[in-house]
PDB file of C-alpha atoms in Angstrom:
ATOM      1  CA  MET A   1     -18.382  -7.774  11.659  1.00 40.00           C
ATOM      2  CA  THR A   2     -19.005 -11.338  12.534  1.00 40.00           C
ATOM      3  CA  SER A   3     -17.150 -14.544  12.853  1.00 39.00           C
ATOM      4  CA  ASP A   4     -18.181 -18.172  12.654  1.00 40.00           C
ATOM      5  CA  SER A   5     -20.036 -18.732  16.112  1.00 38.00           C
ATOM      6  CA  ARG A   6     -18.959 -22.431  15.910  1.00 34.00           C
ATOM      7  CA  THR A   7     -15.156 -21.457  16.064  1.00 37.00           C
ATOM      8  CA  GLY A   8     -15.341 -18.656  18.539  1.00 46.00           C
ATOM      9  CA  GLY A   9     -14.590 -15.236  17.245  1.00 53.00           C
ATOM     10  CA  LEU A  10     -16.065 -11.611  18.040  1.00 57.00           C
ATOM     11  CA  PRO A  11     -19.420 -11.836  19.773  1.00 60.00           C
ATOM     12  CA  ALA A  12     -22.625 -11.021  17.889  1.00 60.00           C
ATOM     13  CA  SER A  13     -23.228  -8.156  19.775  1.00 59.00           C
ATOM     14  CA  VAL A  14     -20.205  -6.395  17.654  1.00 63.00           C
ATOM     15  CA  GLY A  15     -23.003  -6.800  15.028  1.00 62.00           C
ATOM     16  CA  GLN A  16     -23.808  -3.632  12.678  1.00 67.00           C
ATOM     17  CA  PRO A  17     -23.530  -0.375  14.866  1.00 74.00           C
ATOM     18  CA  ARG A  18     -26.108   2.338  13.967  1.00 84.00           C
ATOM     19  CA  LYS A  19     -25.085   5.992  14.283  1.00 91.00           C
ATOM     20  CA  LEU A  20     -27.011   8.276  16.576  1.00 94.00           C
ATOM     21  CA  VAL A  21     -27.940  10.884  14.044  1.00 96.00           C
ATOM     22  CA  ASP A  22     -29.377   7.933  11.515  1.00 94.00           C
ATOM     23  CA  GLN A  23     -31.437   6.576  14.583  1.00 94.00           C
ATOM     24  CA  VAL A  24     -32.934   9.957  14.946  1.00 96.00           C
ATOM     25  CA  ALA A  25     -33.294  10.777  11.257  1.00 96.00           C
ATOM     26  CA  ALA A  26     -34.847   7.206  10.659  1.00 95.00           C
ATOM     27  CA  SER A  27     -37.412   7.515  13.702  1.00 96.00           C
ATOM     28  CA  PHE A  28     -38.411  11.269  12.323  1.00 97.00           C
ATOM     29  CA  ARG A  29     -38.948   9.466   9.055  1.00 96.00           C
ATOM     30  CA  ALA A  30     -41.027   6.651  10.189  1.00 95.00           C
ATOM     31  CA  ALA A  31     -43.210   9.504  12.200  1.00 96.00           C
ATOM     32  CA  VAL A  32     -43.781  11.749   9.125  1.00 96.00           C
ATOM     33  CA  LEU A  33     -45.047   8.636   7.189  1.00 95.00           C
ATOM     34  CA  ALA A  34     -47.089   7.533  10.049  1.00 95.00           C
ATOM     35  CA  ALA A  35     -48.792  10.962   9.872  1.00 96.00           C
ATOM     36  CA  GLU A  36     -48.917  10.682   6.263  1.00 94.00           C
ATOM     37  CA  VAL A  37     -50.740   7.562   6.566  1.00 93.00           C
ATOM     38  CA  ALA A  38     -52.912   8.750   9.166  1.00 95.00           C
ATOM     39  CA  ALA A  39     -54.057  11.751   7.067  1.00 96.00           C
ATOM     40  CA  GLY A  40     -54.784   9.333   4.241  1.00 93.00           C
ATOM     41  CA  ALA A  41     -52.060  10.690   2.007  1.00 92.00           C
ATOM     42  CA  ILE A  42     -50.396   7.589   1.268  1.00 90.00           C
ATOM     43  CA  SER A  43     -50.990   3.954   2.014  1.00 89.00           C
ATOM     44  CA  MET A  44     -48.236   1.514   3.211  1.00 87.00           C
ATOM     45  CA  ASP A  45     -49.659  -1.034   0.877  1.00 83.00           C
ATOM     46  CA  ARG A  46     -47.723   0.283  -2.185  1.00 77.00           C
ATOM     47  CA  LEU A  47     -44.224   2.024  -2.536  1.00 74.00           C
ATOM     48  CA  VAL A  48     -44.404   5.754  -4.101  1.00 79.00           C
ATOM     49  CA  GLU A  49     -42.135   7.351  -6.317  1.00 83.00           C
ATOM     50  CA  VAL A  50     -41.525  10.181  -3.841  1.00 86.00           C
ATOM     51  CA  ASP A  51     -41.121   9.223  -0.037  1.00 92.00           C
ATOM     52  CA  PRO A  52     -42.628  12.250   2.042  1.00 94.00           C
ATOM     53  CA  GLY A  53     -40.941  10.916   5.205  1.00 94.00           C
ATOM     54  CA  GLN A  54     -37.339  10.933   3.568  1.00 94.00           C
ATOM     55  CA  LEU A  55     -37.939  14.539   2.078  1.00 94.00           C
ATOM     56  CA  ALA A  56     -38.766  15.898   5.460  1.00 95.00           C
ATOM     57  CA  ALA A  57     -35.720  13.997   7.041  1.00 96.00           C
ATOM     58  CA  ARG A  58     -33.552  15.378   4.529  1.00 95.00           C
ATOM     59  CA  ALA A  59     -33.267  18.814   6.669  1.00 94.00           C
ATOM     60  CA  LEU A  60     -30.851  16.168   8.880  1.00 96.00           C
ATOM     61  CA  THR A  61     -29.445  13.909   6.566  1.00 95.00           C
ATOM     62  CA  GLY A  62     -28.438  16.524   4.044  1.00 95.00           C
ATOM     63  CA  ARG A  63     -26.308  18.158   6.861  1.00 96.00           C
ATOM     64  CA  GLN A  64     -25.098  15.189   8.702  1.00 95.00           C
ATOM     65  CA  GLY A  65     -21.871  14.966   6.555  1.00 95.00           C
ATOM     66  CA  GLY A  66     -20.654  18.007   9.121  1.00 96.00           C
ATOM     67  CA  LEU A  67     -20.776  15.520  11.962  1.00 97.00           C
ATOM     68  CA  ARG A  68     -18.480  12.917  10.368  1.00 97.00           C
ATOM     69  CA  ASN A  69     -15.256  12.649  11.847  1.00 97.00           C
ATOM     70  CA  SER A  70     -16.259  15.487  14.211  1.00 97.00           C
ATOM     71  CA  THR A  71     -16.954  15.444  17.910  1.00 96.00           C
ATOM     72  CA  GLY A  72     -20.036  15.619  20.016  1.00 95.00           C
ATOM     73  CA  PRO A  73     -23.160  13.323  20.705  1.00 95.00           C
ATOM     74  CA  TYR A  74     -24.134  12.858  17.146  1.00 97.00           C
ATOM     75  CA  ALA A  75     -20.557  12.860  15.761  1.00 96.00           C
ATOM     76  CA  TYR A  76     -19.485   9.598  13.902  1.00 95.00           C
ATOM     77  CA  ALA A  77     -16.668   8.068  12.353  1.00 94.00           C
ATOM     78  CA  ALA A  78     -15.813   7.382   8.628  1.00 92.00           C
ATOM     79  CA  ILE A  79     -13.020   6.425   6.458  1.00 90.00           C
ATOM     80  CA  ASP A  80     -12.956   9.487   4.249  1.00 93.00           C
ATOM     81  CA  GLY A  81      -9.168  10.884   4.145  1.00 95.00           C
ATOM     82  CA  ARG A  82      -9.665  12.961   7.197  1.00 95.00           C
ATOM     83  CA  PRO A  83      -8.441  12.254  10.898  1.00 97.00           C
ATOM     84  CA  VAL A  84     -10.820  10.155  12.820  1.00 97.00           C
ATOM     85  CA  PRO A  85     -10.935  11.595  16.479  1.00 97.00           C
ATOM     86  CA  PRO A  86      -9.860   9.145  18.906  1.00 96.00           C
ATOM     87  CA  SER A  87     -12.971   9.102  20.580  1.00 94.00           C
ATOM     88  CA  LEU A  88     -14.659   7.757  17.961  1.00 95.00           C
ATOM     89  CA  VAL A  89     -12.475   4.844  17.055  1.00 94.00           C
ATOM     90  CA  VAL A  90     -13.509   1.394  18.370  1.00 89.00           C
ATOM     91  CA  VAL A  91     -11.207  -1.606  18.531  1.00 90.00           C
ATOM     92  CA  HIS A  92     -12.346  -5.116  18.654  1.00 86.00           C
ATOM     93  CA  PRO A  93      -9.584  -7.532  19.248  1.00 87.00           C
ATOM     94  CA  VAL A  94      -9.701 -10.559  16.905  1.00 85.00           C
ATOM     95  CA  PRO A  95      -8.926 -13.856  19.066  1.00 85.00           C
ATOM     96  CA  GLY A  96      -5.963 -15.759  17.901  1.00 85.00           C
ATOM     97  CA  ASP A  97      -7.829 -18.883  16.928  1.00 86.00           C
ATOM     98  CA  VAL A  98     -10.067 -17.067  14.381  1.00 87.00           C
ATOM     99  CA  ASP A  99      -9.030 -17.938  10.737  1.00 89.00           C
ATOM    100  CA  GLU A 100     -11.595 -15.533   9.012  1.00 88.00           C
ATOM    101  CA  LEU A 101     -13.266 -12.516   9.490  1.00 88.00           C
ATOM    102  CA  VAL A 102     -16.235 -10.850   7.376  1.00 90.00           C
ATOM    103  CA  ILE A 103     -16.675  -7.152   7.428  1.00 88.00           C
ATOM    104  CA  ALA A 104     -19.780  -5.841   5.682  1.00 91.00           C
ATOM    105  CA  SER A 105     -21.160  -2.148   5.113  1.00 90.00           C
ATOM    106  CA  ASP A 106     -24.567  -1.037   6.812  1.00 89.00           C
ATOM    107  CA  GLY A 107     -26.561  -2.037   3.649  1.00 92.00           C
ATOM    108  CA  TYR A 108     -26.667  -5.643   5.254  1.00 93.00           C
ATOM    109  CA  PRO A 109     -28.477  -5.033   8.462  1.00 90.00           C
ATOM    110  CA  VAL A 110     -27.741  -8.733   9.301  1.00 89.00           C
ATOM    111  CA  ILE A 111     -24.133 -10.101   8.596  1.00 90.00           C
ATOM    112  CA  GLY A 112     -24.308 -13.696   7.756  1.00 89.00           C
ATOM    113  CA  GLU A 113     -21.744 -16.387   7.850  1.00 87.00           C
ATOM    114  CA  THR A 114     -21.831 -16.301   3.955  1.00 93.00           C
ATOM    115  CA  LEU A 115     -22.575 -13.549   1.213  1.00 96.00           C
ATOM    116  CA  ALA A 116     -25.620 -15.622   0.065  1.00 97.00           C
ATOM    117  CA  GLU A 117     -26.888 -16.015   3.750  1.00 95.00           C
ATOM    118  CA  SER A 118     -26.521 -12.119   4.180  1.00 94.00           C
ATOM    119  CA  GLU A 119     -28.405 -11.273   1.083  1.00 96.00           C
ATOM    120  CA  SER A 120     -31.067 -14.055   1.583  1.00 97.00           C
ATOM    121  CA  THR A 121     -31.804 -12.401   5.103  1.00 95.00           C
ATOM    122  CA  LEU A 122     -31.548  -8.943   3.337  1.00 96.00           C
ATOM    123  CA  ALA A 123     -34.486 -10.147   1.075  1.00 96.00           C
ATOM    124  CA  LEU A 124     -36.647 -11.363   3.559  1.00 96.00           C
ATOM    125  CA  LEU A 125     -36.465  -8.343   5.505  1.00 95.00           C
ATOM    126  CA  LEU A 126     -37.140  -6.096   2.401  1.00 95.00           C
ATOM    127  CA  GLU A 127     -40.175  -8.379   1.576  1.00 93.00           C
ATOM    128  CA  LYS A 128     -41.620  -7.902   5.125  1.00 93.00           C
ATOM    129  CA  ASP A 129     -40.349  -3.913   5.331  1.00 93.00           C
ATOM    130  CA  PRO A 130     -40.060  -2.204   2.043  1.00 92.00           C
ATOM    131  CA  TRP A 131     -40.600   1.089   3.631  1.00 93.00           C
ATOM    132  CA  CYS A 132     -38.044   0.468   6.148  1.00 94.00           C
ATOM    133  CA  VAL A 133     -39.896   1.791   9.069  1.00 94.00           C
ATOM    134  CA  ALA A 134     -40.262  -1.505  11.252  1.00 92.00           C
ATOM    135  CA  GLU A 135     -37.222  -3.998  11.276  1.00 90.00           C
ATOM    136  CA  LEU A 136     -35.105  -2.144   8.537  1.00 92.00           C
ATOM    137  CA  ALA A 137     -36.110   1.282  10.119  1.00 92.00           C
ATOM    138  CA  GLY A 138     -33.862   3.655   8.119  1.00 93.00           C
ATOM    139  CA  THR A 139     -33.522   7.033   6.545  1.00 93.00           C
ATOM    140  CA  LYS A 140     -35.032   5.666   3.271  1.00 92.00           C
ATOM    141  CA  GLY A 141     -36.971   2.784   2.044  1.00 92.00           C
ATOM    142  CA  VAL A 142     -37.099   1.089  -1.668  1.00 91.00           C
ATOM    143  CA  LEU A 143     -38.188   3.187  -4.236  1.00 87.00           C
ATOM    144  CA  PRO A 144     -40.024   1.608  -7.493  1.00 87.00           C
ATOM    145  CA  GLY A 145     -37.242  -0.005  -9.587  1.00 88.00           C
ATOM    146  CA  GLN A 146     -34.874  -0.441  -6.712  1.00 90.00           C
ATOM    147  CA  VAL A 147     -33.890  -3.757  -5.116  1.00 92.00           C
ATOM    148  CA  SER A 148     -32.631  -2.283  -1.813  1.00 95.00           C
ATOM    149  CA  PHE A 149     -32.383   0.902   0.292  1.00 94.00           C
ATOM    150  CA  ASP A 150     -28.740   1.026   0.217  1.00 93.00           C
ATOM    151  CA  ASP A 151     -25.579  -0.047  -1.460  1.00 93.00           C
ATOM    152  CA  ARG A 152     -23.888  -2.870  -0.012  1.00 95.00           C
ATOM    153  CA  ALA A 153     -20.430  -4.295   0.458  1.00 95.00           C
ATOM    154  CA  TYR A 154     -19.416  -7.713   2.184  1.00 95.00           C
ATOM    155  CA  LEU A 155     -15.644  -8.598   2.486  1.00 95.00           C
ATOM    156  CA  ARG A 156     -14.533 -12.147   3.877  1.00 93.00           C
ATOM    157  CA  VAL A 157     -10.868 -12.403   4.811  1.00 92.00           C
ATOM    158  CA  ARG A 158      -9.459 -15.882   5.250  1.00 89.00           C
ATOM    159  CA  GLY A 159      -6.122 -17.130   6.616  1.00 82.00           C
ATOM    160  CA  LEU A 160      -5.986 -15.004   9.694  1.00 80.00           C
ATOM    161  CA  GLY A 161      -4.804 -18.069  11.935  1.00 71.00           C
ATOM    162  CA  GLY A 162      -1.282 -18.294  13.024  1.00 59.00           C
ATOM    163  CA  ARG A 163      -0.665 -14.479  12.952  1.00 54.00           C
TER     164      ARG A 163
END
């Protein structure tokens, strides 16, 4: 979530939080890819049809759904029809002078003031890090024929003033 920094609103630190389980899987995937490069099995100069790091990380990513809306250090909240444990609920009060709010999915690593700005920033990051092991460190990279590493959703709500 973000708001227009010129008019106040939510702090930039709210940003796009990452699940601990995703951070662990992303680090493991990056380490596997680094080992593959060191062994000469792949080159980071070109994308491949099969991402060996993603395949190795599937032992975790394929089971992480069991952590959704649960409790514990790797638990995470999701809107999926099941109750969300109160310990996973984070509430950010929206100041009364904020007239619009942007909410975006994790497919946007940086939420811009506009959809175009968010897409432009994503395109620049993908150009620099198509394997998604540096600035875009994640559980999967961009495979040939794909335009990004994840699906994306961007919602702008206007007219919040005068609540």
